[in-house]
Each structure stands twice: as C-alpha cells, then as structure tokens.
Coordinates of C-alpha atoms and ligand atoms in Angstrom, one line a residue:
X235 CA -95.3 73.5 -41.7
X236 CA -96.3 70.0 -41.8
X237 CA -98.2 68.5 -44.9
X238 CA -100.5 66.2 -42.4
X239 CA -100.3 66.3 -38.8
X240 CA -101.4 62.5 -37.8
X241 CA -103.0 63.2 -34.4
X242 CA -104.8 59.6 -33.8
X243 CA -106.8 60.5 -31.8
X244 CA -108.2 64.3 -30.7
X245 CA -111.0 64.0 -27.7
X246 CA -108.8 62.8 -25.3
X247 CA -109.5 59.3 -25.5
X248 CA -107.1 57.0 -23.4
X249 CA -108.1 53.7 -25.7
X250 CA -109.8 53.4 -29.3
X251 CA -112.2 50.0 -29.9
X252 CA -114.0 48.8 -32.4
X253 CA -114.5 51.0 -35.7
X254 CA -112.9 53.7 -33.8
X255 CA -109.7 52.0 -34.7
X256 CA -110.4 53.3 -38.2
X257 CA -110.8 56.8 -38.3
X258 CA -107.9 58.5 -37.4
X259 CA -107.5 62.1 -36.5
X260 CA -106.0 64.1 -39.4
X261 CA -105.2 67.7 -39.6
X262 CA -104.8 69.2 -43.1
X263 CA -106.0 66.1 -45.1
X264 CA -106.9 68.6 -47.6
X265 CA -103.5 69.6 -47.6
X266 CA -104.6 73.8 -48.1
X267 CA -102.4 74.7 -45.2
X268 CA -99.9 73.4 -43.5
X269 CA -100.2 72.6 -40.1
X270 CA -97.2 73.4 -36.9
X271 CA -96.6 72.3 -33.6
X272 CA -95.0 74.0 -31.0
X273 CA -93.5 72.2 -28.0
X274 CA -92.3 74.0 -24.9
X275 CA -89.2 73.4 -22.9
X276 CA -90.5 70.5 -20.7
X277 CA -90.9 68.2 -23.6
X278 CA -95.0 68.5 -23.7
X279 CA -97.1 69.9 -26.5
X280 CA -98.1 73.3 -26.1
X281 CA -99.9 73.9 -29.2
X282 CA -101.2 72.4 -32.9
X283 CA -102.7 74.6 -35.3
X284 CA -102.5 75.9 -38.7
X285 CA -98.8 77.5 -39.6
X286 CA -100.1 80.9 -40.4
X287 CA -102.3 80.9 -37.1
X288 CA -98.7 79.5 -34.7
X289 CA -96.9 82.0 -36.4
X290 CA -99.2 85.0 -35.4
X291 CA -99.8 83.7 -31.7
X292 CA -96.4 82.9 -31.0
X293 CA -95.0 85.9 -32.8
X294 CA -93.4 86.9 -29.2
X295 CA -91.8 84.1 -29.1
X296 CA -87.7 82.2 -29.7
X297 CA -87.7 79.3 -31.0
X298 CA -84.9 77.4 -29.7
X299 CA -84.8 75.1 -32.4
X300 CA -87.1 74.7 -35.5
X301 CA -87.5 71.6 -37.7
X302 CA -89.1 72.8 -41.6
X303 CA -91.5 69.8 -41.9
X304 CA -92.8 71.6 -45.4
X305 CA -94.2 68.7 -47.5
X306 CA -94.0 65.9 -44.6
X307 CA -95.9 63.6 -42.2
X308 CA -96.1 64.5 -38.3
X309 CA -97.3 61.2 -36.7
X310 CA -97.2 60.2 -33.0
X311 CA -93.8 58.4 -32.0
X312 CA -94.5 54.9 -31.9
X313 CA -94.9 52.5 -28.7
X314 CA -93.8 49.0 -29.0
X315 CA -95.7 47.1 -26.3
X316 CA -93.9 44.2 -25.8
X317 CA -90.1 42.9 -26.2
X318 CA -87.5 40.7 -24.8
X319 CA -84.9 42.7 -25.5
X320 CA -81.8 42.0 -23.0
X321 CA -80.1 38.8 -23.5
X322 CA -76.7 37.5 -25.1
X323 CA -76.0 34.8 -27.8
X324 CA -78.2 34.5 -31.1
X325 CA -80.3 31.8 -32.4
X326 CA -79.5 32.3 -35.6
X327 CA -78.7 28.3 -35.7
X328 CA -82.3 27.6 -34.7
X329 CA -83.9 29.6 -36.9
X330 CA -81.9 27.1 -39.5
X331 CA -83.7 24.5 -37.7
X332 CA -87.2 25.9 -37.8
X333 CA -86.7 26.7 -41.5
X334 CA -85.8 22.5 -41.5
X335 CA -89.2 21.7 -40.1
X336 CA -88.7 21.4 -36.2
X337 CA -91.3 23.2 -34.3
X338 CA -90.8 25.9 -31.5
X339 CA -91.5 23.4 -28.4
X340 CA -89.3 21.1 -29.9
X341 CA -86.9 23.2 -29.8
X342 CA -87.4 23.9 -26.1
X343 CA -88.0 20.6 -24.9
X344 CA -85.0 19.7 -26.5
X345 CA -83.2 22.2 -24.0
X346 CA -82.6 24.9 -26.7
X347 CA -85.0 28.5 -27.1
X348 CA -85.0 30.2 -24.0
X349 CA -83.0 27.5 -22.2
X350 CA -80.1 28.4 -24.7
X351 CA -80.6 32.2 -24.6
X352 CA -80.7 31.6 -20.2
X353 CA -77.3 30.2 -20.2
X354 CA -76.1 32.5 -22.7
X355 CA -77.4 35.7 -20.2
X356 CA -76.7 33.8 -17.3
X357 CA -73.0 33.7 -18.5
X358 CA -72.8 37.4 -19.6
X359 CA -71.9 40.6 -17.1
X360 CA -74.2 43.8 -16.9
X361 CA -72.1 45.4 -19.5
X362 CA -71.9 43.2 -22.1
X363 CA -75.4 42.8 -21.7
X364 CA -76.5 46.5 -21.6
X365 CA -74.0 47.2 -24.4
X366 CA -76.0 45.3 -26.9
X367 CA -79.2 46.0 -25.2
X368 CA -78.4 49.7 -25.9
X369 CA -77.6 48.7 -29.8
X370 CA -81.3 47.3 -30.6
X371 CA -82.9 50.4 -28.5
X372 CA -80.9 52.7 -30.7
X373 CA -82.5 50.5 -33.6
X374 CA -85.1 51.2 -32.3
X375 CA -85.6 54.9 -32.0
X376 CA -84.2 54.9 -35.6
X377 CA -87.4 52.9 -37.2
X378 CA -89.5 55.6 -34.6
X379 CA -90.3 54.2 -31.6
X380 CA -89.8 55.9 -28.2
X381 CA -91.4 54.1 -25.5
X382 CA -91.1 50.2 -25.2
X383 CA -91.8 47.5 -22.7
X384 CA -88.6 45.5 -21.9
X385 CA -89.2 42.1 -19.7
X386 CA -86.3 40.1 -17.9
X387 CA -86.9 36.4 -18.1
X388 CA -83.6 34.9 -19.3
X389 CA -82.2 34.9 -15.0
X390 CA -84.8 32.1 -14.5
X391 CA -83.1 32.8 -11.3
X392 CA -83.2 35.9 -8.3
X393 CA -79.5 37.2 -9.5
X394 CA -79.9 36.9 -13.2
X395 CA -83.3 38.1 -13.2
X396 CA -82.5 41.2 -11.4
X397 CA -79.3 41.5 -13.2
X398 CA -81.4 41.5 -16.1
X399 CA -83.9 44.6 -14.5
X400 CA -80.9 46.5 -13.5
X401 CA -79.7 46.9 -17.1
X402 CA -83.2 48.4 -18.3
X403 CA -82.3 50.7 -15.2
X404 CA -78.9 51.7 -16.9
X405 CA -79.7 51.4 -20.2
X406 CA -83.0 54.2 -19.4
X407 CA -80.6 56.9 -18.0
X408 CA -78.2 56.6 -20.9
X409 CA -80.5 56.2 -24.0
X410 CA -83.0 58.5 -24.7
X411 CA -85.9 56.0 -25.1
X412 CA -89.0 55.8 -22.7
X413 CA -89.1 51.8 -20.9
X414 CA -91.9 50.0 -19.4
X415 CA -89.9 47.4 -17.4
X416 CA -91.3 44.0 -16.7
X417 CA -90.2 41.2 -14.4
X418 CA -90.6 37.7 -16.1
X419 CA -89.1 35.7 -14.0
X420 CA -91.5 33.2 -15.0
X421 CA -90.5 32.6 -18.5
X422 CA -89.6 29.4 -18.6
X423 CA -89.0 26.4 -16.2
X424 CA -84.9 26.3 -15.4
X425 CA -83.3 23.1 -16.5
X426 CA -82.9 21.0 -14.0
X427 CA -85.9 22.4 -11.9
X428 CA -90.0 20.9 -11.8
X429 CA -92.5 23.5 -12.0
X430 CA -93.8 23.2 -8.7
X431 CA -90.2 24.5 -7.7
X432 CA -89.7 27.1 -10.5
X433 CA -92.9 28.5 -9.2
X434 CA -92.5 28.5 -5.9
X435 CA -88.6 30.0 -6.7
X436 CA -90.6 32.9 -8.4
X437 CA -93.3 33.7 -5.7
X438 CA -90.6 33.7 -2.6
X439 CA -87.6 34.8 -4.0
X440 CA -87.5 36.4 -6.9
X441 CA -90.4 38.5 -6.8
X442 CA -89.9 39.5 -3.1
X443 CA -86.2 40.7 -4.0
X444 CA -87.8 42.6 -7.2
X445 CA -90.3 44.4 -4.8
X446 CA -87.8 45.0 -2.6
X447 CA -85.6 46.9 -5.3
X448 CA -88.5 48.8 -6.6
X449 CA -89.4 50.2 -2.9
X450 CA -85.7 51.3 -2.6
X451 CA -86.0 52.8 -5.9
X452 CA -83.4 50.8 -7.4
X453 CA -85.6 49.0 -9.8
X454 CA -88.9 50.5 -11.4
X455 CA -90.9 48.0 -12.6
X456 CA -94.5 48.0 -13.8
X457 CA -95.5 44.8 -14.6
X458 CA -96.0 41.4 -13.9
X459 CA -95.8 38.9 -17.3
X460 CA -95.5 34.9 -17.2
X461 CA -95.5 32.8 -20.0
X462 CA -98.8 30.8 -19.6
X463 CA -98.6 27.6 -21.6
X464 CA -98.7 23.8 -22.1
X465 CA -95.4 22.6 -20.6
X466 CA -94.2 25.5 -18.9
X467 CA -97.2 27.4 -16.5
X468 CA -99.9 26.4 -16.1
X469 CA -103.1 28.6 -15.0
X470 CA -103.0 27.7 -11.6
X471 CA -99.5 28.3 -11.3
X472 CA -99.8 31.7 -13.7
X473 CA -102.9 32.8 -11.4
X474 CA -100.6 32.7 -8.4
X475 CA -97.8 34.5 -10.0
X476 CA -100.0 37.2 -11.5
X477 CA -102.0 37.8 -8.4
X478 CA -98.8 38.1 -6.1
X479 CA -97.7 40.8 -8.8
X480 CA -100.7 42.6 -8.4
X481 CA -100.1 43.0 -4.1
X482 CA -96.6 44.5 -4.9
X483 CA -98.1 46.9 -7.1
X484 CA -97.6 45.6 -10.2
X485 CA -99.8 45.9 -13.5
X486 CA -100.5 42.4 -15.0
X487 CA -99.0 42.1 -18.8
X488 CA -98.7 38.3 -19.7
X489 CA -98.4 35.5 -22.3
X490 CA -101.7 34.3 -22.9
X491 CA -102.9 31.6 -25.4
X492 CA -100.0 31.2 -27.7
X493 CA -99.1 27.8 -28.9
X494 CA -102.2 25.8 -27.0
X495 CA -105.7 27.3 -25.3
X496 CA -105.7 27.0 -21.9
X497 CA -108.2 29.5 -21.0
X498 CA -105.8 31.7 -20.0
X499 CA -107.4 35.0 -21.5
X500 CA -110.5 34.3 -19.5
X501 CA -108.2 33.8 -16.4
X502 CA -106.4 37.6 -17.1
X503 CA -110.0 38.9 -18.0
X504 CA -111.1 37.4 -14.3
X505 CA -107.8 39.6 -12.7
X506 CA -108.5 42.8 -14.8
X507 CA -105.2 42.1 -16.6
X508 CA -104.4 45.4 -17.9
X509 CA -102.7 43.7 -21.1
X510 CA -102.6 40.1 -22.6
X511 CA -100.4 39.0 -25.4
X512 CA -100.1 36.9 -28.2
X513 CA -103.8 35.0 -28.0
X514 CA -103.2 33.3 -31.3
X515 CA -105.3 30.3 -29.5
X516 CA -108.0 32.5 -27.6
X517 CA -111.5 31.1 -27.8
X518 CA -114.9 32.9 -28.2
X519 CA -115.2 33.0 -24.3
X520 CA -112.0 34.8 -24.2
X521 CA -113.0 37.5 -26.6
X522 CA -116.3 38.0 -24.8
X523 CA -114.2 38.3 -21.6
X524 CA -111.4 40.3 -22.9
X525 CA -113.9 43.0 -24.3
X526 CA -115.8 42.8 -20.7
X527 CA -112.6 43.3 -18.3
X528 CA -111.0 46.1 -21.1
X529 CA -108.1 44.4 -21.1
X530 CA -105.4 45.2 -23.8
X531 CA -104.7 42.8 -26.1
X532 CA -101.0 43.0 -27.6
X533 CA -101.0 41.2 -30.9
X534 CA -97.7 40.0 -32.2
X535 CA -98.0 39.4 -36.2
X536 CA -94.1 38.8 -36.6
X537 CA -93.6 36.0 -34.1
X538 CA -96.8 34.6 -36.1
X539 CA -94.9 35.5 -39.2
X540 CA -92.2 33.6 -38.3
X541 CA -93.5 30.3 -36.5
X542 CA -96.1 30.1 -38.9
X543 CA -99.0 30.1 -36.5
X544 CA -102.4 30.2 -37.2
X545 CA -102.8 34.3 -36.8
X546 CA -105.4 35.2 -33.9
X547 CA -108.3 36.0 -34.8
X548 CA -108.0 39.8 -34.8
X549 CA -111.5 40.8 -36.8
X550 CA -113.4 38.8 -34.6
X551 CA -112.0 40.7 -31.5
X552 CA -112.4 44.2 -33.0
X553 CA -115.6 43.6 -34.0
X554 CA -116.6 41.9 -29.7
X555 CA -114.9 45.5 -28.7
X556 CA -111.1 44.2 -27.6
X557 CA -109.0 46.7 -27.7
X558 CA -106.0 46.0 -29.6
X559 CA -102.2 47.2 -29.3
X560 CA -99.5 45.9 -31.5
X561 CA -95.6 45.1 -30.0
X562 CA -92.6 43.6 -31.9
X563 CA -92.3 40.8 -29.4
X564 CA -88.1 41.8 -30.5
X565 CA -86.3 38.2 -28.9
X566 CA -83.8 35.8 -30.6
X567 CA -86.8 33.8 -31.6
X568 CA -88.3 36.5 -33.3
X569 CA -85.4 39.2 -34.4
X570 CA -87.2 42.3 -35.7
X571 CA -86.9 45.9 -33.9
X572 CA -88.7 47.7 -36.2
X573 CA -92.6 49.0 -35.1
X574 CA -93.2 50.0 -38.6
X575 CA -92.8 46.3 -39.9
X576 CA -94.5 45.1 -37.2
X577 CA -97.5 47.6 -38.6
X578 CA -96.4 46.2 -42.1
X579 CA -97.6 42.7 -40.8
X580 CA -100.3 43.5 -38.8
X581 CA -102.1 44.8 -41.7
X582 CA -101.4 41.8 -44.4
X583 CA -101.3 39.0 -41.9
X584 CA -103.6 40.1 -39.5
X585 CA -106.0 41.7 -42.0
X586 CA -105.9 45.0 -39.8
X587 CA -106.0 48.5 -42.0
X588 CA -103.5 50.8 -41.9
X589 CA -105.6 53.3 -39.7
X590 CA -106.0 50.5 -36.9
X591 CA -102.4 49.1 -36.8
X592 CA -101.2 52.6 -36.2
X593 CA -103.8 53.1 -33.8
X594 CA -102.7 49.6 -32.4
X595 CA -99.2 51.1 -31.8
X596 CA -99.6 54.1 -30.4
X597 CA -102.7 55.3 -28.4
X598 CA -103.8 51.7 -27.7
X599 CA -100.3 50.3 -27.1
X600 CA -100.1 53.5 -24.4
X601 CA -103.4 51.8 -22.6
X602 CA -101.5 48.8 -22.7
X603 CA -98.9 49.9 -20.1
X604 CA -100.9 52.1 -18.4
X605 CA -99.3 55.9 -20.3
X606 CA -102.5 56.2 -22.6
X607 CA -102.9 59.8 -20.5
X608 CA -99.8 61.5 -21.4
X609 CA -98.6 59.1 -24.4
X610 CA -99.4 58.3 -27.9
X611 CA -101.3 60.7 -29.6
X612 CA -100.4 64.0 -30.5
X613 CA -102.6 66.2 -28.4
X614 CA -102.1 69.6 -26.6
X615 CA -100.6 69.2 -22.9
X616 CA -99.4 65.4 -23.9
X617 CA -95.6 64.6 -24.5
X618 CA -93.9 65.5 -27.7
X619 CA -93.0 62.1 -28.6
X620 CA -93.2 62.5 -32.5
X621 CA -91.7 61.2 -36.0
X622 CA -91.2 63.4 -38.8
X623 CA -91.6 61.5 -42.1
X624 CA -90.5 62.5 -45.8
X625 CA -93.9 61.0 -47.4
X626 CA -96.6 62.7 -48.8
X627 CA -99.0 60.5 -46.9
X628 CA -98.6 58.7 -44.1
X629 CA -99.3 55.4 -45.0
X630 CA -96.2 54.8 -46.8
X631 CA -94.5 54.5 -43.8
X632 CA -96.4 51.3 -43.5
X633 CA -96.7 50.4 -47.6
X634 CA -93.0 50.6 -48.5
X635 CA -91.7 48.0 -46.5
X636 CA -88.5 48.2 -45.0
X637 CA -88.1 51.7 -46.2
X638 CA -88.1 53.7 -42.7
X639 CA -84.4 54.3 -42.4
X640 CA -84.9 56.3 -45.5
X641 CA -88.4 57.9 -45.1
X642 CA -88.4 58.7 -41.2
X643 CA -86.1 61.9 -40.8
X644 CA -86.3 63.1 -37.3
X645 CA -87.3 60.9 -34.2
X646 CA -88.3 63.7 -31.2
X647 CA -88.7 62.5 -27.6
X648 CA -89.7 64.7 -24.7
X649 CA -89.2 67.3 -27.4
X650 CA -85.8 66.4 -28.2
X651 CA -84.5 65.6 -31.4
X652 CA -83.1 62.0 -30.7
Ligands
NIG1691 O1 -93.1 36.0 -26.8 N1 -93.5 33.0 -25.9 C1 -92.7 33.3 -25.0 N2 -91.7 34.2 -25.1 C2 -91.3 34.8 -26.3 C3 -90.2 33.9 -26.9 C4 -89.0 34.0 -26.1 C5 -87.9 33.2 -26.7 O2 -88.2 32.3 -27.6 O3 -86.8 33.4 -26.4 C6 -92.4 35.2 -27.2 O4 -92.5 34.7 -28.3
FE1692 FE1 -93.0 37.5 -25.8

C-alpha cells in the first residue's frame, strides 16, 4: 500500500533522452490511494495497481510474504554502471597527497594510483580479495543498488587479471547482487613495461585467455573497457583493444575523455560503443557523435568531486540527445559505494534534476550494460529489483544527503528481500 510507486518509466522504453529524462512515471502522485505490487515466485513483476484493485484480483491468492509499505516510496533498485571494485590496499595516503596539491597523473607517473593498488592485488589471494570485495557489495545493496558493473584491471597481467574476473565469479553466487563483469586488462601500463608491449600483452594473452574462460563458462564477461588517455592508451592502441573485444563477443564500455581530449568519444561513437565513461573532456564533435551512435554515456560526478575536474558538460549533451547513465566509479581513488550520493552529486555538480539522475541510474544505466529490457524500471513482466523508502516523497532519498541507511528500509532483488 505504497504512498508513490516510482515507475520511471511506463511504455516500455529501453533508454530515456533528452527532456524525457525529466518526467518520471508516478503512480499515486496525488497520494488518494495507495498503490501495491505483487511479485510472483520467479522474482518478476506480475502486477502494479491500486491496493483496493490487487486486493480484489488477487483475492485467490497466498502471499508468501507481504511488506506494509503504507506511507512509503517504491522506486526501482538502483544500477551503478561502473566500478572498480576488487582490489586490496587503500590510498587513503594519497588522498593526503591530493588534498596537498599533487595532481592525479602525478601521482601515477610517480609509480603510485593504479600502480600502487596493482602490486597491492597482485600480492593478495582470491580470498582475501573476494572477502573485501564482498564487504563494499554488501554496502552496496544497503544504500539500494542491485545490479553493478565490476571491471578487473589491477592484474595488468593474464593471472592477476583473471584472478581478478574469477572473484566477481565467486563473489555473484554468494551475494545476492546482480554483476556486469568487465575485463580491463588495459587499465594501465605495468611498470616496467612500454605501451607497445602492454598492448600487445592485452590483445594476445590476456584477452585470448578471458575468451577462452568465458566459452568454458568459467568466466562471464560482458564487456570490454580500456582506459583511453594521455600517457597510458592511446586511440590507436584503445581502437585495437576495443575492436578485438567486440570479435569475442564483448560489449564495448570504456574510459573516454577524462583528464585530456583525445577524441576518444568520437572513436567509441565510430565502434557503436554501447557505453562511454567519464567524458569530462569531450568536445562538441563528440556530443554530436555520441547522440548519433546512441551510445551511453556513464557520467561519474564523484571522481569529478574528488579531483576537482572541470565537470563534463552534462546540459549540453542532454540537450544534443546523449543518453546519460550515472555509476559511482567506487576505486581507491574515488571511495564512495553509495548510488544515492552519487545522485546527490549529479544533481548539484552536474546541474542534473532529481528526475534525470534517477533516471540516469536506473533505466538508462540498464541501457548502459545492455539489461534496459528486463532491468530498471518497475514495469509488469520486468524483474522485481526494488527499494522501499520511509519518505514521503521520493526525492529525499536524494536531498538528505547521507541519510539512506536510515530512510531505505528494504532492498528486494529477484523479489527477495536482501
Ligand atoms: O575511473 N580513470 C581510470 N580509472 C579509474 C581510477 C582508477 C584508480 O585510480 O585506481 C577511474 O577514475
Ligand atoms: Fe573508472
């Protein structure tokens, strides 16, 4: 007997551009009657209507659990679309150093960042990484998400890299979070190594041995992501990683147009990329080409929050028609798990409204790993991936920052009550 039921989105769409992004779907805004959903035993939605009208048609029917939502927000669970979430040692000492003035390339080129987390994960066995890997995704159902895209990328090398992949396989039997896996093998250059060799290492070895994994079912990754940028790929080099992806069967999902333009976005546009991220640097010819090829743009407002970057220019690309997602972009650069922060952010940094970073996190963010069918709205037939929040409206989930452990009561995925 919810007070609102926050659909996002009602006509099926699969993606929501331009000033769709601001007009949600909302049953009962009037608040006259409350408004149920029932969910049937293989986790999907079977039916959303008023309370008075579920009660009558499913008079015949147990209920093998029921959740009073009297006076509370429904909204879709949410989807984080992009994370780096498996790794061991902090960087809580470089964050220190950032606050002291030195710049995130400095930091790498000085051997630390994702060097220092590489040795770190390098160093660490499968459980001691999946034990903290299945911490933060435990954090993260609490603050409501329930489907996330986890990369690798702190191997830099075939063993690591796959050691990395095969915890997201562990860790998505034993927690009951959704993943989108995603083999990054081409994070960063490994010390010691050129380019030339690091890319070459990534097109014959490593990728191979992920396909390989993947066809024998012991791996199930989606996507393809390398971080495209001055000093560490370049666009030739993130072309031929990308497009060797794409002939195993992999979606492309990549770093694009962070700390320097390259042209990368128009590069991704050029391979249908089915998601981009970051683009704080993107150009006009980006947008134009981003909004052309539909590709998903996965903006990342705390890493911009935190390196105090120039935000992308997120207006400008709603109004061309880019569709927008929104992801934590959780790493030990950037430490925050939480999806409704992220929303917090997106909205005052970002200068998105409340209607289009919820959008951006759940039917959008769907699109961005390819689940925008069954994921991400609440809709008939779809799963029952849904948060149950103590607010009168739903927008102070987003306005009273830092409050969700309080205001988010019930986390459901696949109809469960997680
Ligand atoms: O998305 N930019 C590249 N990758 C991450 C940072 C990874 C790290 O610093 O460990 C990002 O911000
Ligand atoms: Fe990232």
């Amino acid at each position: 007997n919810a007070r609102q039921v926050v659909q996002v989105c009602s006509k099926g769409e699969k993606i929501l551009v331009g000033p769709a992004m601001r007009k949600l779907a909302i049953l009962n805004e009037t608040n006259e009657e409350g408004i149920s959903i029932v969910v049937n035993r293989q986790g999907s939605i079977s039916a959303i209507d008023t309370h008075s009208k579920i009660m009558k048609n499913f008079s015949h029917c147990s209920f093998d659990h029921v959740i009073d939502a009297t006076g509370k927000c429904i909204l879709p669970g949410l989807i984080d679309g992009h994370t780096h979430p498996v790794w061991a040692g902090d960087r809580v000492h470089e964050f220190a150093m950032k606050l002291a003035g030195a710049s995130y390339e400095e930091i790498h080129q000085a051997g630390g960042g994702i060097h220092f987390t590489t040795e770190k994960t390098r160093a660490a066995s499968e459980d001691e990484l999946l034990a903290s890997f299945k911490d933060r995704l435990m954090s993260m159902l609490r603050y409501g998400t329930t489907t996330v895209e986890c990369k690798s990328g702190y191997g830099l090398d075939t063993d690591s890299e796959i050691k990395m992949l095969r915890v997201i396989e562990r860790a998505r039997k034993e927690v009951p979070i959704e993943i989108s896996s995603t083999f990054c093998g081409a994070h960063a250059v490994p010390k010691g190594s050129s380019v030339k060799q690091a890319t070459e290492d990534v097109l014959n070895n490593q990728l191979p041995a992920v396909l390989l994994l993947n066809q024998t079912g012991e791996l199930q990754v989606e996507n393809i992501d390398v971080f495209c940028e001055k000093g560490v790929f370049d666009c030739d080099q993130t072309k031929q990683i990308l497009e060797a992806g794409v002939k195993g069967g992999l979606a492309i999902n990549f770093h694009a147009e962070e700390l320097n333009y390259l042209g990368s976005a128009e590069i991704g546009a050029d391979l249908n990329a089915r998601a981009m991220s970051h683009l704080e640097k993107i150009s006009d010819a980006g947008i134009t080409a981003m909004a052309k090829s539909g590709s998903v743009a996965v903006m990342l407002p705390n890493t911009a929050y935190i390196l105090r970057l120039v935000p992308p220019p997120v207006r400008k690309m709603i109004e061309a028609g880019v569709p927008i997602a929104l992801g934590t972009d959780f790493n030990p650069n950037a430490f925050c798990l939480s999806m409704v922060v992220t929303m917090h952010f997106a909205c005052v940094i970002l200068r998105m409204s409340m209607e289009e970073s919820l959008v951006a996190a759940t039917i959008n963010a769907a699109a961005s790993i390819g689940r925008a069918e069954t994921h991400g709205s609440l809709e008939v037939s779809k799963f029952a991936d849904m948060i149950v929040a103590d607010v009168t409206r739903w927008e102070h989930l987003i306005y009273q920052l830092g409050s969700s452990d309080q205001l988010i009561q019930h986390v459901i995925k696949k109809g469960e009550i997680v």
